Amino acid sequence: SRVRSTPLTLYSSMANRVCLICSVPITVAHLGIESCRACAAFFNRTQVAGRKFACRQGERRCSIRKHEKFMCRSCRYDRCVELGMTYLLPPKKKPRKN
């Protein structure tokens, strides 16, 4: 008889992984740290645009949990940098051949 793995035993090592930025569950790391795709995309977009954000409360220590109604972008970006998230350069476009 075949032994079937349940998702709980098969993925038990992944069950405790959360995004270090916003605390949502994750299965893979992005940009060099344990982060969700949304936080990785936010970090890359911010890097590409060269944007600077003002802290919502002015104290630079806002809660940046995913389930908060409005996440402070300044504190979210600062947390990405603090944890060592690395910018992923976009792939270079190849010149078209006519």
Coordinates of C-alpha atoms in Angstrom, one line a residue:
S1 CA 0.0 0.0 0.0
R2 CA 1.1 3.5 -0.7
V3 CA 1.7 5.9 2.1
R4 CA 0.3 9.4 1.3
S5 CA 1.8 12.5 2.8
T6 CA -0.6 15.0 4.2
P7 CA 0.0 18.7 3.4
L8 CA 0.7 19.3 7.0
T9 CA 3.6 16.8 7.2
L10 CA 4.8 17.5 3.7
Y11 CA 4.9 21.2 4.2
S12 CA 5.6 21.4 7.9
S13 CA 8.9 23.2 7.4
M14 CA 7.1 25.9 5.4
A15 CA 4.2 26.2 7.8
N16 CA 6.1 28.6 10.1
R17 CA 7.6 30.9 7.4
V18 CA 6.2 34.4 7.3
C19 CA 7.2 37.6 5.5
L20 CA 9.6 39.5 7.8
I21 CA 8.1 42.8 6.5
C22 CA 4.4 42.3 6.8
S23 CA 4.0 38.9 8.6
V24 CA 1.9 37.1 6.0
P25 CA 2.6 33.4 5.5
I26 CA 5.1 32.6 2.6
T27 CA 6.5 29.6 0.9
V28 CA 9.5 31.1 -0.8
A29 CA 12.0 33.9 -0.1
H30 CA 12.2 37.0 -2.4
L31 CA 15.1 39.4 -2.9
G32 CA 17.4 37.8 -0.4
I33 CA 15.1 37.6 2.6
E34 CA 12.0 35.9 3.8
S35 CA 9.5 38.2 2.2
C36 CA 6.2 37.9 0.3
R37 CA 5.9 38.8 -3.4
A38 CA 3.9 41.9 -2.5
C39 CA 6.7 43.4 -0.3
A40 CA 9.4 42.4 -2.9
A41 CA 7.4 44.1 -5.7
F42 CA 6.8 47.2 -3.5
F43 CA 10.6 47.4 -2.8
N44 CA 11.6 47.0 -6.4
R45 CA 9.0 49.6 -7.6
T46 CA 10.2 52.0 -5.0
Q47 CA 13.8 51.5 -6.1
V48 CA 13.0 51.9 -9.8
A49 CA 11.0 55.0 -9.2
G50 CA 13.5 56.4 -6.7
R51 CA 10.5 57.4 -4.5
K52 CA 10.8 58.8 -1.0
F53 CA 7.9 58.5 1.4
A54 CA 6.9 60.5 4.4
C55 CA 6.1 58.5 7.6
R56 CA 2.3 58.6 8.2
Q57 CA 2.7 59.4 11.9
G58 CA 6.1 61.1 11.7
E59 CA 7.7 58.8 14.2
R60 CA 9.1 56.2 11.8
R61 CA 7.8 53.2 13.8
C62 CA 4.4 52.5 12.4
S63 CA 2.9 49.0 12.4
I64 CA 3.3 47.4 9.0
R65 CA 1.3 44.3 9.4
K66 CA -0.5 43.2 6.2
H67 CA -3.9 43.3 7.8
E68 CA -3.6 47.0 8.9
K69 CA -6.0 49.2 6.9
F70 CA -3.3 51.5 5.7
M71 CA 0.3 50.4 5.8
C72 CA 2.9 53.2 6.1
R73 CA 4.9 53.0 2.9
S74 CA 7.9 54.8 4.5
C75 CA 8.1 52.4 7.4
R76 CA 7.5 49.4 5.1
Y77 CA 10.4 50.5 2.8
D78 CA 12.7 51.2 5.8
R79 CA 12.0 47.7 7.1
C80 CA 12.9 46.2 3.7
V81 CA 16.2 48.0 3.8
E82 CA 16.9 47.2 7.4
L83 CA 16.4 43.5 6.8
G84 CA 18.8 43.6 3.8
M85 CA 16.5 43.2 0.9
T86 CA 18.4 43.5 -2.3
Y87 CA 17.2 45.3 -5.5
L88 CA 16.7 43.0 -8.5
L89 CA 17.7 44.8 -11.7
P90 CA 15.2 44.4 -14.4
P91 CA 16.4 42.2 -17.3
K92 CA 17.9 44.1 -20.2
K93 CA 15.8 44.2 -23.3
K94 CA 17.5 42.6 -26.4
P95 CA 17.5 44.8 -29.5
R96 CA 15.0 43.7 -32.1
K97 CA 16.3 42.2 -35.3
N98 CA 14.6 43.4 -38.4

